[in-house]
Coordinates of C-alpha atoms and ligand atoms in Angstrom, one line a residue:
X60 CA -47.6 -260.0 70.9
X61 CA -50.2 -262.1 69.3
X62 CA -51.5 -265.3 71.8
X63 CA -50.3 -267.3 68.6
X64 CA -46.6 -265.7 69.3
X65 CA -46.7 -265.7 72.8
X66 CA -47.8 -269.3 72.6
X67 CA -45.1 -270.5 70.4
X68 CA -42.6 -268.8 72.2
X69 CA -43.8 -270.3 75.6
X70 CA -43.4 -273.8 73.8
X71 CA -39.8 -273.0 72.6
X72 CA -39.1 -272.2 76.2
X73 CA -41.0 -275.1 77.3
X74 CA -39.7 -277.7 74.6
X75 CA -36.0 -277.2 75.9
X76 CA -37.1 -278.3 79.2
X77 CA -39.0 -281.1 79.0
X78 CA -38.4 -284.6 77.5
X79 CA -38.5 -284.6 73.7
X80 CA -41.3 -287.5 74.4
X81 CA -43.4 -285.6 76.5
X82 CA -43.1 -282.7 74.6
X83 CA -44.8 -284.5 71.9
X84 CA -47.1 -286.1 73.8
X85 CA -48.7 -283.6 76.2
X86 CA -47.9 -280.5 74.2
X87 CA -48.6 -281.3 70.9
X88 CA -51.8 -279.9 69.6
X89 CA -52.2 -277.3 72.2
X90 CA -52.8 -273.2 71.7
X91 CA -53.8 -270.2 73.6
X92 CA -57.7 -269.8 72.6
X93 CA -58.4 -266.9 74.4
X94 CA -56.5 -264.4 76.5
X95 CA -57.9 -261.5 78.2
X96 CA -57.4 -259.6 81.6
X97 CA -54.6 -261.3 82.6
X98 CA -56.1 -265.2 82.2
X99 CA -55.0 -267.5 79.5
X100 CA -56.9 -270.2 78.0
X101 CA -54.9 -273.3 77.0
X102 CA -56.7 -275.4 74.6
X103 CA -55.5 -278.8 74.6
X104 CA -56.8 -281.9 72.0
X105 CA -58.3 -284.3 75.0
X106 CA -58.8 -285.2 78.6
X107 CA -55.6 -286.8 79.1
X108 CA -53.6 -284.2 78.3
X109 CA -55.8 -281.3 80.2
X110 CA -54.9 -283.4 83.4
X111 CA -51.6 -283.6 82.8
X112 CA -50.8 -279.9 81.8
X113 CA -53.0 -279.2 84.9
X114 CA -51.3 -281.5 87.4
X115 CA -47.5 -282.1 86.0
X116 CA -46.5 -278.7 84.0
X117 CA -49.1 -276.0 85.2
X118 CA -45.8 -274.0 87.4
X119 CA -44.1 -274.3 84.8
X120 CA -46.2 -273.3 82.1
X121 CA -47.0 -270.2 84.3
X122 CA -43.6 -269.3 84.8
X123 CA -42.7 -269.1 81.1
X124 CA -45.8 -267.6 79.8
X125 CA -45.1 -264.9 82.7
X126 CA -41.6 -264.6 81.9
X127 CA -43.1 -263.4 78.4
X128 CA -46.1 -261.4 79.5
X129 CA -45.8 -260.5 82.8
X130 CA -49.4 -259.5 83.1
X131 CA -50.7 -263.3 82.9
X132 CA -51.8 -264.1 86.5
X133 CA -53.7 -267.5 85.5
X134 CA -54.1 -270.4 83.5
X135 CA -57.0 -272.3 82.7
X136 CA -57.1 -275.3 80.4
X137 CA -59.7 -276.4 78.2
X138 CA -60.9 -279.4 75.7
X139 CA -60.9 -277.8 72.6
X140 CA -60.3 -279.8 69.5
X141 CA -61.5 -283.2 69.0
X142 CA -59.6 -286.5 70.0
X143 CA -56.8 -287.0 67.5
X144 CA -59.2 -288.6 64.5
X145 CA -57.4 -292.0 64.2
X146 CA -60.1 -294.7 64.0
X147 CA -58.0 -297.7 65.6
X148 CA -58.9 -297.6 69.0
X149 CA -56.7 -298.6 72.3
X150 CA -56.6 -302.2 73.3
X151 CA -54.7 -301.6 76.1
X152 CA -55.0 -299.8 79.6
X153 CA -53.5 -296.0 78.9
X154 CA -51.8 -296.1 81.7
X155 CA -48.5 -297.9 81.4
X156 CA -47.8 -296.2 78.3
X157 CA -48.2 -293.0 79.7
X158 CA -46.2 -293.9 83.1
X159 CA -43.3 -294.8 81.0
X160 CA -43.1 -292.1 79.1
X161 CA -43.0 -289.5 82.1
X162 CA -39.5 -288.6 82.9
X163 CA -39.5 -287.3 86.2
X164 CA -35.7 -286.0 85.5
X165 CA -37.1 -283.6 83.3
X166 CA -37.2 -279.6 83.7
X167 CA -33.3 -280.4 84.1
X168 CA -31.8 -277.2 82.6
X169 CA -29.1 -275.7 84.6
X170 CA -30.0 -272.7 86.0
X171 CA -26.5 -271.3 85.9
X172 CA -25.9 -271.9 82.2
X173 CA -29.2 -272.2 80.7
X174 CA -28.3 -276.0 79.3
X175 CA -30.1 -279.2 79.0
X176 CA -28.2 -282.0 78.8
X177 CA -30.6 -283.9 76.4
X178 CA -28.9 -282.0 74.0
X179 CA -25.0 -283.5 72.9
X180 CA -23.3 -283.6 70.0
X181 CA -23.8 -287.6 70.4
X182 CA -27.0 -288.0 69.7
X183 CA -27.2 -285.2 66.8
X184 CA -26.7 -286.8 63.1
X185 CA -24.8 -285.1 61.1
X186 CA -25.7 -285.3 57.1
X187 CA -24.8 -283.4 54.0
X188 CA -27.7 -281.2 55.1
X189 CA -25.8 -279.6 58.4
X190 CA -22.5 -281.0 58.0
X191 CA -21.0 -277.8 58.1
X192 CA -22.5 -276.5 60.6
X193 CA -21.4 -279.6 62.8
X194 CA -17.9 -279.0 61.4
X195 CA -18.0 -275.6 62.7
X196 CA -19.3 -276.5 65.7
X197 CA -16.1 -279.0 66.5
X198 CA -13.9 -276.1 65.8
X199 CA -15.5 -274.5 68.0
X200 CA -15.5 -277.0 70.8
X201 CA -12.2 -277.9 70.4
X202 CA -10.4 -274.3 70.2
X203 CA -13.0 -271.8 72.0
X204 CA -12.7 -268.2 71.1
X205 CA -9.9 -268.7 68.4
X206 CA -11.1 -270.0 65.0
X207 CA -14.6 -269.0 64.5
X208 CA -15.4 -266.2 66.2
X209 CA -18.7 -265.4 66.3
X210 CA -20.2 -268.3 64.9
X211 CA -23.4 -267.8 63.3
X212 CA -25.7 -270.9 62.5
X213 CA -28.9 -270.1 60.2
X214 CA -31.5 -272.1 58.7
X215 CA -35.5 -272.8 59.1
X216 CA -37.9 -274.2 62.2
X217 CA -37.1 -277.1 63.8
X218 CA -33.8 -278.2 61.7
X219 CA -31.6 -278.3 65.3
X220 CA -29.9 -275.1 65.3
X221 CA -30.9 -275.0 69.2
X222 CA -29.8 -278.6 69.8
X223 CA -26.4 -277.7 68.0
X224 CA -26.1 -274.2 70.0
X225 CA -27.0 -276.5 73.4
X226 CA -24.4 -279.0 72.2
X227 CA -21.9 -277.0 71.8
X228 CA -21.9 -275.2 75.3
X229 CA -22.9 -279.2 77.0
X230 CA -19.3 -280.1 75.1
X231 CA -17.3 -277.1 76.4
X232 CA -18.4 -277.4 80.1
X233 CA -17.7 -281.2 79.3
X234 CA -14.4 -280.9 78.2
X235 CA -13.5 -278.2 80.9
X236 CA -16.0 -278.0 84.1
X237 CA -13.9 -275.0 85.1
X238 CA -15.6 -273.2 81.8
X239 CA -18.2 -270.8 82.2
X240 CA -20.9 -271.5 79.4
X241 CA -23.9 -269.5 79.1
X242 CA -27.0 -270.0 76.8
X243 CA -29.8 -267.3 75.9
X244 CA -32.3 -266.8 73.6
X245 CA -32.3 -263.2 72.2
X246 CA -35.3 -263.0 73.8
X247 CA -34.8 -263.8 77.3
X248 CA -31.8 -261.1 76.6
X249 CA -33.7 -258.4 76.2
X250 CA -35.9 -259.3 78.7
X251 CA -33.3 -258.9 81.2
X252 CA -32.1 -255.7 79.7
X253 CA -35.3 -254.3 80.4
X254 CA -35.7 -255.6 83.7
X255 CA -32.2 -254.6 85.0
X256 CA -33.2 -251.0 83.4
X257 CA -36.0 -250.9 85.9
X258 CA -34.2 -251.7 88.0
X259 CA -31.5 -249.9 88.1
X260 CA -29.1 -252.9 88.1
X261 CA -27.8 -252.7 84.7
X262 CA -24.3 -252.5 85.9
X263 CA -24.5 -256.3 87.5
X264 CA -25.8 -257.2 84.5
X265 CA -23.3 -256.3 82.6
X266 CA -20.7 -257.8 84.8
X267 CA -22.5 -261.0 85.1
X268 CA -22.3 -261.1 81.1
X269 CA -19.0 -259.9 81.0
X270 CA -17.5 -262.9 82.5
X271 CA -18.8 -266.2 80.4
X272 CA -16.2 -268.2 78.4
X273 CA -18.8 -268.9 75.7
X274 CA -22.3 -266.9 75.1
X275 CA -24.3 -268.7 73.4
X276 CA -27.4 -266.5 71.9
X277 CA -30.4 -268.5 69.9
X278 CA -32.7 -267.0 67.2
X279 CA -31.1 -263.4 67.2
X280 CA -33.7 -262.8 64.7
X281 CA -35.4 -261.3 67.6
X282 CA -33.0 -258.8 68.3
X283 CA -35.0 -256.6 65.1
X284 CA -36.0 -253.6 65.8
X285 CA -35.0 -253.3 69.8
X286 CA -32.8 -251.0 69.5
X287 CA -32.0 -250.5 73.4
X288 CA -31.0 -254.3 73.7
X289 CA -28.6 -254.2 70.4
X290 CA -27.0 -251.6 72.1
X291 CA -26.2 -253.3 75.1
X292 CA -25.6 -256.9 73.4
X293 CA -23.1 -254.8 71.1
X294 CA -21.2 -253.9 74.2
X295 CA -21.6 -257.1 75.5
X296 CA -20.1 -258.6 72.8
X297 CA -17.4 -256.7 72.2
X298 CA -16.2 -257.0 75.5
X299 CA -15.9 -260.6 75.3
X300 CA -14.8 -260.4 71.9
X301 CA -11.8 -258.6 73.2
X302 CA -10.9 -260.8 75.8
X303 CA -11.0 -264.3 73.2
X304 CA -14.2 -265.3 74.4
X305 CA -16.8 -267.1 72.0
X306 CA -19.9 -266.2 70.9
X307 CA -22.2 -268.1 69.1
X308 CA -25.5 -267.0 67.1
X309 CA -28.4 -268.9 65.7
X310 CA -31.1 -267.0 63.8
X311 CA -33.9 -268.3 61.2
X312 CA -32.3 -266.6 58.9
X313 CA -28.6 -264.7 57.4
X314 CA -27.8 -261.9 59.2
X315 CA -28.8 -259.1 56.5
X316 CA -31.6 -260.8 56.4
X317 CA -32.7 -259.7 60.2
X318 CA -35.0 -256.4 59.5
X319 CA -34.0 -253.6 62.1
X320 CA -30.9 -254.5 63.0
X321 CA -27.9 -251.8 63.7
X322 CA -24.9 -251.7 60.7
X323 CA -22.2 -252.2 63.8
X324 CA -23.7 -254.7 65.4
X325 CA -24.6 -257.0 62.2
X326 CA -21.3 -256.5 60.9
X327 CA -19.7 -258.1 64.4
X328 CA -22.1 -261.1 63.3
X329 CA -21.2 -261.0 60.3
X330 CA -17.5 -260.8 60.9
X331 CA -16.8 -264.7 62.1
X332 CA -18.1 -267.6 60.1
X333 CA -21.6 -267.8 58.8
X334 CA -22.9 -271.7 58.0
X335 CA -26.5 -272.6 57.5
X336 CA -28.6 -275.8 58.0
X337 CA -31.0 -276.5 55.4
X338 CA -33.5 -279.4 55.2
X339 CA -32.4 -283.1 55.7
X340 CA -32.9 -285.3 52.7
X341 CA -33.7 -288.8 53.4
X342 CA -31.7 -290.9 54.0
X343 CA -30.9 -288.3 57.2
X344 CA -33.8 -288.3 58.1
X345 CA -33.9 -291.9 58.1
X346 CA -30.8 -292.1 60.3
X347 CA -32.6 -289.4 62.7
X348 CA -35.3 -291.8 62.8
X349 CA -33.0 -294.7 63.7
X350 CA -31.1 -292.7 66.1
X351 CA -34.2 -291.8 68.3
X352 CA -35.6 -294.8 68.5
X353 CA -32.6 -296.4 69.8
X354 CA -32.3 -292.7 72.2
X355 CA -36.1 -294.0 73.3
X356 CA -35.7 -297.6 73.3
X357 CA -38.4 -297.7 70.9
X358 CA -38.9 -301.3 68.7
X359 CA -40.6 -300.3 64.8
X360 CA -39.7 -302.4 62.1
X361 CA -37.3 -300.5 59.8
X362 CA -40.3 -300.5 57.0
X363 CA -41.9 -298.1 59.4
X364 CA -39.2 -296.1 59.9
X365 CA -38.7 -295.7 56.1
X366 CA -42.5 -295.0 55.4
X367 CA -41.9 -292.0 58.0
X368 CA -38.9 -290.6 56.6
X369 CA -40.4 -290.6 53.0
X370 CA -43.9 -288.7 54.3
X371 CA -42.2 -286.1 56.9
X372 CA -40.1 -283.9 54.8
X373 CA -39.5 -280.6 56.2
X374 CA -38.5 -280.5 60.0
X375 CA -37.1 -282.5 62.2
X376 CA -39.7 -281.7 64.9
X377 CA -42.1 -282.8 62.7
X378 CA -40.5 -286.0 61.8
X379 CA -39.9 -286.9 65.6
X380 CA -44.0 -285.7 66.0
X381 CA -45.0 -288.2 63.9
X382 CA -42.9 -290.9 64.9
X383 CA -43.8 -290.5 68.6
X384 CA -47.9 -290.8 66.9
X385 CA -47.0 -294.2 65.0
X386 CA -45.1 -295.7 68.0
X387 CA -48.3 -294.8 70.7
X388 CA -50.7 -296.0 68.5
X389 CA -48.8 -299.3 67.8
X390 CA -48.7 -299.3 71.8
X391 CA -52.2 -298.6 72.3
X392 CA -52.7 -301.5 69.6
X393 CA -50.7 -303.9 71.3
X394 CA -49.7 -305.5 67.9
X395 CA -46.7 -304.6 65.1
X396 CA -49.1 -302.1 62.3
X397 CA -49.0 -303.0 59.0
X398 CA -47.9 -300.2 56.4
X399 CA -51.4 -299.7 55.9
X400 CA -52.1 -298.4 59.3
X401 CA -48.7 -296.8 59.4
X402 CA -50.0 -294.7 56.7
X403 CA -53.2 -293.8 57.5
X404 CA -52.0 -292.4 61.0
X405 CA -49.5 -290.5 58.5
X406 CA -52.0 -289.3 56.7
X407 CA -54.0 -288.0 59.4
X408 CA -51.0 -286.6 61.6
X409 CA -49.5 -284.6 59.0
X410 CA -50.7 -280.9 58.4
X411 CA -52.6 -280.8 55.1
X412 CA -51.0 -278.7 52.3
X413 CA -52.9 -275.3 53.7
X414 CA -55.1 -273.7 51.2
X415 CA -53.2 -270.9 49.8
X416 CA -54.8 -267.6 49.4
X417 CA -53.8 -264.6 47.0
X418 CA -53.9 -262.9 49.6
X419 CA -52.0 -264.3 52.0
X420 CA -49.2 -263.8 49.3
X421 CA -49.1 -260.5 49.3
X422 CA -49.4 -259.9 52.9
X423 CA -46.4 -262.2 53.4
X424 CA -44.1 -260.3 51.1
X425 CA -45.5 -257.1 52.1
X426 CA -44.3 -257.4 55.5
X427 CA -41.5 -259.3 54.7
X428 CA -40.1 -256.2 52.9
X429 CA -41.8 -253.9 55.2
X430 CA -44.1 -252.1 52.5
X431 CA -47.7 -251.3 52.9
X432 CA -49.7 -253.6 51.0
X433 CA -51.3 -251.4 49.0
X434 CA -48.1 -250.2 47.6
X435 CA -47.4 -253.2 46.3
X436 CA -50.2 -252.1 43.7
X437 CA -48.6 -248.9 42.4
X438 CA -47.7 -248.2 39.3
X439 CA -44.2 -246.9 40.1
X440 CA -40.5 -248.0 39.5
X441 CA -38.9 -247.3 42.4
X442 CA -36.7 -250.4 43.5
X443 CA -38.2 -250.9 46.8
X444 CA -41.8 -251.3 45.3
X445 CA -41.0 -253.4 41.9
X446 CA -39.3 -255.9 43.8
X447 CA -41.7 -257.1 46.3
X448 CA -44.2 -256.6 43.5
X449 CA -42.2 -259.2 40.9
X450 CA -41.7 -261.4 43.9
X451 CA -45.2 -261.6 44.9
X452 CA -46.4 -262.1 40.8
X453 CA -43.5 -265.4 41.1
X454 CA -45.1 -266.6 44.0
X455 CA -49.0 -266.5 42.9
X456 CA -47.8 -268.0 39.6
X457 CA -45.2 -270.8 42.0
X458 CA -47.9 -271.7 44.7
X459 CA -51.2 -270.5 43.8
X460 CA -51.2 -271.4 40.4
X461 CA -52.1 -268.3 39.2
X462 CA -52.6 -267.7 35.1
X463 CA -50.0 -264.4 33.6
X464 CA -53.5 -262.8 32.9
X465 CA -55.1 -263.4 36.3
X466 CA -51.9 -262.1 37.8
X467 CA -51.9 -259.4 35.3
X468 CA -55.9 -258.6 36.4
X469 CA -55.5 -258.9 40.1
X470 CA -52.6 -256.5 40.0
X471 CA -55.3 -253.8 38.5
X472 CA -54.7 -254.5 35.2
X473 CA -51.5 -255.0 34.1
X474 CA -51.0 -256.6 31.1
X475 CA -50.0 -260.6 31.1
X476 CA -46.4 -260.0 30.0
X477 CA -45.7 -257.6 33.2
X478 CA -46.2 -261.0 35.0
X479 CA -44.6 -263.2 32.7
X480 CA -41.6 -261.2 32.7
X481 CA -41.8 -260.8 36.8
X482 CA -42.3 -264.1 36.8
X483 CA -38.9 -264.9 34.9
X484 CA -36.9 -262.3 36.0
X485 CA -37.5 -263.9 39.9
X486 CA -36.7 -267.4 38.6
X487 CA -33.2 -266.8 36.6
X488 CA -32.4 -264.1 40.0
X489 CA -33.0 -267.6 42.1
X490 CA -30.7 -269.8 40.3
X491 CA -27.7 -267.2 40.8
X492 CA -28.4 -265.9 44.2
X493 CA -28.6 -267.6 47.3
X494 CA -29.8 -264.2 49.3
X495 CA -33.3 -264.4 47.2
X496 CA -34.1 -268.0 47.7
X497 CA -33.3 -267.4 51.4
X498 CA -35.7 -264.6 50.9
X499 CA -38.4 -266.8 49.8
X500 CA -38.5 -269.3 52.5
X501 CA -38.9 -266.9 54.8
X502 CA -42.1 -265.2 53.1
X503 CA -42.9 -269.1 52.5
X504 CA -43.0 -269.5 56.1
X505 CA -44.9 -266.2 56.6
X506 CA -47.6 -268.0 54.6
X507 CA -49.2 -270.2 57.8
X508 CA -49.3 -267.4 60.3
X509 CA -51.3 -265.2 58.2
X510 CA -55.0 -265.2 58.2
Ligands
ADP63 P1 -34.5 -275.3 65.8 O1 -33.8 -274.7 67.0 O2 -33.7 -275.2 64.6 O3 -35.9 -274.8 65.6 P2 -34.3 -277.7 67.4 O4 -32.8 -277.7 67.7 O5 -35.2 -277.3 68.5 O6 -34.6 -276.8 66.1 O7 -34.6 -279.2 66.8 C1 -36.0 -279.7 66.8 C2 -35.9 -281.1 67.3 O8 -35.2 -281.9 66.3 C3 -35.2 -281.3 68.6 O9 -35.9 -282.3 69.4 C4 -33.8 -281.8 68.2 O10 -33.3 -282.7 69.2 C5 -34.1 -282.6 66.9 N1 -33.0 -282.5 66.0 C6 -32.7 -281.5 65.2 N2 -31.6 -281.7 64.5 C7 -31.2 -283.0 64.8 C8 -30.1 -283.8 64.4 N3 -29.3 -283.4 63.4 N4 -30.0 -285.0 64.9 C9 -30.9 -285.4 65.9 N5 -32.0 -284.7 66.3 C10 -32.1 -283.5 65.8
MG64 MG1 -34.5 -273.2 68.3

C-alpha cells in the first residue's frame, strides 16, 4: 500500500467517525509525508491543526492507521504546507470558533454494528441524481431481505453511497431495535478474514457473520483480486441469502467492472438490483447546501449558497469542503462577505484543473485494463490491446487536446486517420453504452493518483 492509499483509507475510516465539521476542519489538507520503519509522518497545513490532531484524534488516528498497517507503532505530526493562502485575515479570537465546532459526541459509532448515527435518511437529499438509489433504499428499509436482495449502489467519490449504506442500516435498527444490522467496509472484511486465519478462529467468525439481519458491505471494489476473502464472503453471503437476510453493496463502480473478482461471487451481486448515483446537478446541490447549513446552524445569505453550488461541481465532499472554508472565514471576519470575497476563497479552495500529462493517460488506461504499458504501443489487433489503445488516442484527443497527427506521432508513427478513426469509434461506442462511459470515469479518476 502506497502512504497516499493508506492515508486515504485511514481518512475514510476516520471521516465516518468524526463530525462532518471537524472532519473538514482538522483533517482537511493533511497527508502521510513520510513513512518508514514503523513511524508515520502526518503533514498537516498549520499550527492549529497539528495541536489538535496531536491532542484530540492522535488514539484514534493510531488505531485506524494500525488497523490498516499493523507495523505503524508511531505518529508524528508536522507543518508542512503553508497556511491556507487566503489573504483576509482573522479579526476575531480563534478560539470560540474553534470551541464550537468541537463536538465532544463524536467517535460515536457503535461498536456492535459499525453505525454512526450522523448518517439518516433525514438529512440525505434526494434529487434526480440518486433518486433511485433512495427509492431502493426505502424498499429496502421497509421490507428487509424480500425485494431487493442484494442491493448494490455504485457511483464515484464522495456522492453518499456510505451515508445511504449507514442510512439504511440506522433506519432498520430504528424501525426494529430487536434487528441485528451490521456495517463493513470490504476492507475491514478481509482484514478480519485474515486475522481470524491466524488465528485459528475462523469458525467464530463465521458464526458471528452468520447471524446479522442486514450486512451491509461498503466499496466492495476492494474485494479484487483477494481471492481468500471472496471465498469466504461468498459463503457468508449465501448463508444469509438463504435464510432472507439482506445484503447491501456499495462499490465505486458496476460490478463487472471490479477487476479480480470470482464469476460466482459477482454473479450473487449481480443477481439483486443494481442502481447507481451519479453527480448532483445544481439545484441538488443547492438543496445540500441549504440542508447543511440548517444541519449546522450555519447563517449565509442564500447568494452564497448559490455562488457555492455553481463553483463545486463534482462531489459532495467537496461541496460541504468548501462551504465549511466560506462560513470560517466569514467567522474569522466577523462581517457578512461580499460575493467578491466569497469568490476569491472559491477560487483559492478549489483544486486547480491538474495539468494533464500524455502520460498520465496512458498509464491510467493501462492499468485500468491491466495491460503493460508498453503494449499499448504494439502494432497488433488483438481485442485486448486495440481497445485500451483507441481509448487512450480518445482521451489525449478529449483532455489533453492532442492533434490526430500528434496522437498519430506519439503512438510511433501511426498515421493521423488511425487516431481519427479511434477517436470516433470511442465517441459513437459512448453514446450507446453505458459500460464504456462508466469505464472512462474510472480511468478519469485514475488521472490524479498518478505521477
Ligand atoms: P461516498 O461513500 O460515496 O464516497 P459519502 O457517503 O462519504 O460518499 O458522502 C460524502 C459526504 O457527502 C458525507 O458527508 C455525506 O454526508 C454527504 N452527502 C452525500 N450525499 C448526500 C446527500 N444526498 N445529502 C446530504 N449529504 C450527502
Ligand atoms: Mg464511502
Amino acid at each position: 500500500m502506497t502512504k497516499e492509499e493508506l492515508w486515504s483509507k485511514a481518512l475514510a475510516e476516520i471521516e465516518l467517525a468524526v463530525s462532518r465539521a471537524n472532519f473538514v476542519t482538522w483533517f482537511k489538507n493533511t497527508r502521510i509525508v513520510e513513512q518508514n520503519d514503523g513511524v508515520v509522518i502526518v503533514g498537516v497545513p498549520n499550527g492549529f491543526s497539528k495541536e489538535w490532531l496531536e491532542n484530540k484524534y492522535h488514539k484514534f488516528i493510531l488505531k485506524s492507521l494500525r488497523g490498516l498497517a499493523p507495523e505503524i507503532r508511531s505518529i508524528n505530526y508536522a507543518i508542512t504546507q503553508a497556511e491556507p493562502n487566503i489573504k483576509i485575515r482573522p479579526k476575531k479570537e480563534l478560539a470560540p470558533v474553534l470551541d464550537e465546532q468541537m463536538e465532544f459526541k463524536e467517535f460515536h459509532i457503535d461498536p456492535k454494528t459499525n453505525l454512526n448515527q450522523k448518517y439518516t435518511l433525514e438529512t440525505f437529499v434526494v434529487g434526480p441524481f440518486n433518486e433511485l438509489a433512495h427509492a431502493a433504499a426505502l424498499a429496502v428499509i421497509k421490507s428487509p431481505g424480500r425485494v431487493y436482495n442484494p442491493l448494490f449502489i455504485y457511483g464515484g467519490v464522495g456522492l453518499g453511497k456510505t451515508h445511504l449504506l449507514q442510512a439504511i442500516g440506522n433506519a432498520i435498527i430504528k424501525n426494529n431495535p430487536a434487528k441485528k444490522v451490521h456495517y463493513i467496509s470490504s476492507e475491514k472484511f478481509g482484514n478480519e478474514v485474515v486475522s481470524s486465519i491466524l488465528n485459528n478462529s475462523i469458525h467464530n467468525f463465521k458464526e458471528k457473520y452468520r447471524e446479522f439481519d442486514l450486512l451491509v458491505v461498503d466499496d466492495v471494489q476492494f474485494f479484487s483480486g483477494k481471492t481468500k476473502t471472496q471465498e469466504e464472503f461468498f459463503y457468508t453471503f449465501n448463508t444469509l441469502h438463504e435464510a432472507g437476510k439482506q445484503v447491501v453493496f456499495s462499490s465505486d463502480r458496476s460490478p463487472k467492472l471490479i477487476p479480480d473478482i470470482g464469476e460466482r461471487l459477482l454473479s450473487r451481486m449481480e443477481a439483486g438490483v443494481i442502481v447507481d448515483i451519479s453527480e448532483p446537478e445544481y439545484e441538488s446541490r443547492l438543496a445540500i447546501l441549504k440542508t447543511k447549513t440548517q444541519e449546522r446552524k450555519i447563517d449565509l445569505p442564500e447568494k452564497t449558497l448559490e455562488l457555492i453550488a455553481s463553483s463545486v461541481h463534482k462531489n459532495i465532499r467537496e461541496l460541504e469542503g468548501a462551504l465549511n472554508t466560506v462560513y470560517m472565514q466569514s467567522r474569522y471576519q466577523n462581517r457578512e462577505l461580499s460575493e467578491d470575497d466569497v469568490k476569491l476563497i472559491l477560487s483559492k479552495n478549489i483544486k486547480p484543473k491538474q495539468v494533464l500529462t500524455f502520460g498520465q493517460i496512458i498509464k491510467s488506461v493501462s492499468d485500468f485494463y491491466d495491460i503493460q504499458e508498453k503494449a499499448i504501443y504494439e502494432r497488433t489487433r488483438k481485442t485486448e490491446i486495440v481497445k485500451p489503445r483507441q481509448v487512450a488516442m480518445y482521451l489525449i484527443r478529449e483532455d489533453l487536446g492532442g492533434s490526430y497527427p500528434y496522437i498519430g506521432q506519439k503512438f510511433g508513427g501511426m498515421d493521423h486517420t488511425t487516431a481519427i478513426h479511434a477517436y470516433e469509434k470511442v465517441s459513437s461506442e459512448l453514446k450507446k453504452n453505458p459500460k464504456l462511459e462508466n469505464e472512462m470515469r474510472i480511468i478519469r479518476e485514475k488521472y490524479q493518483n498518478i505521477k
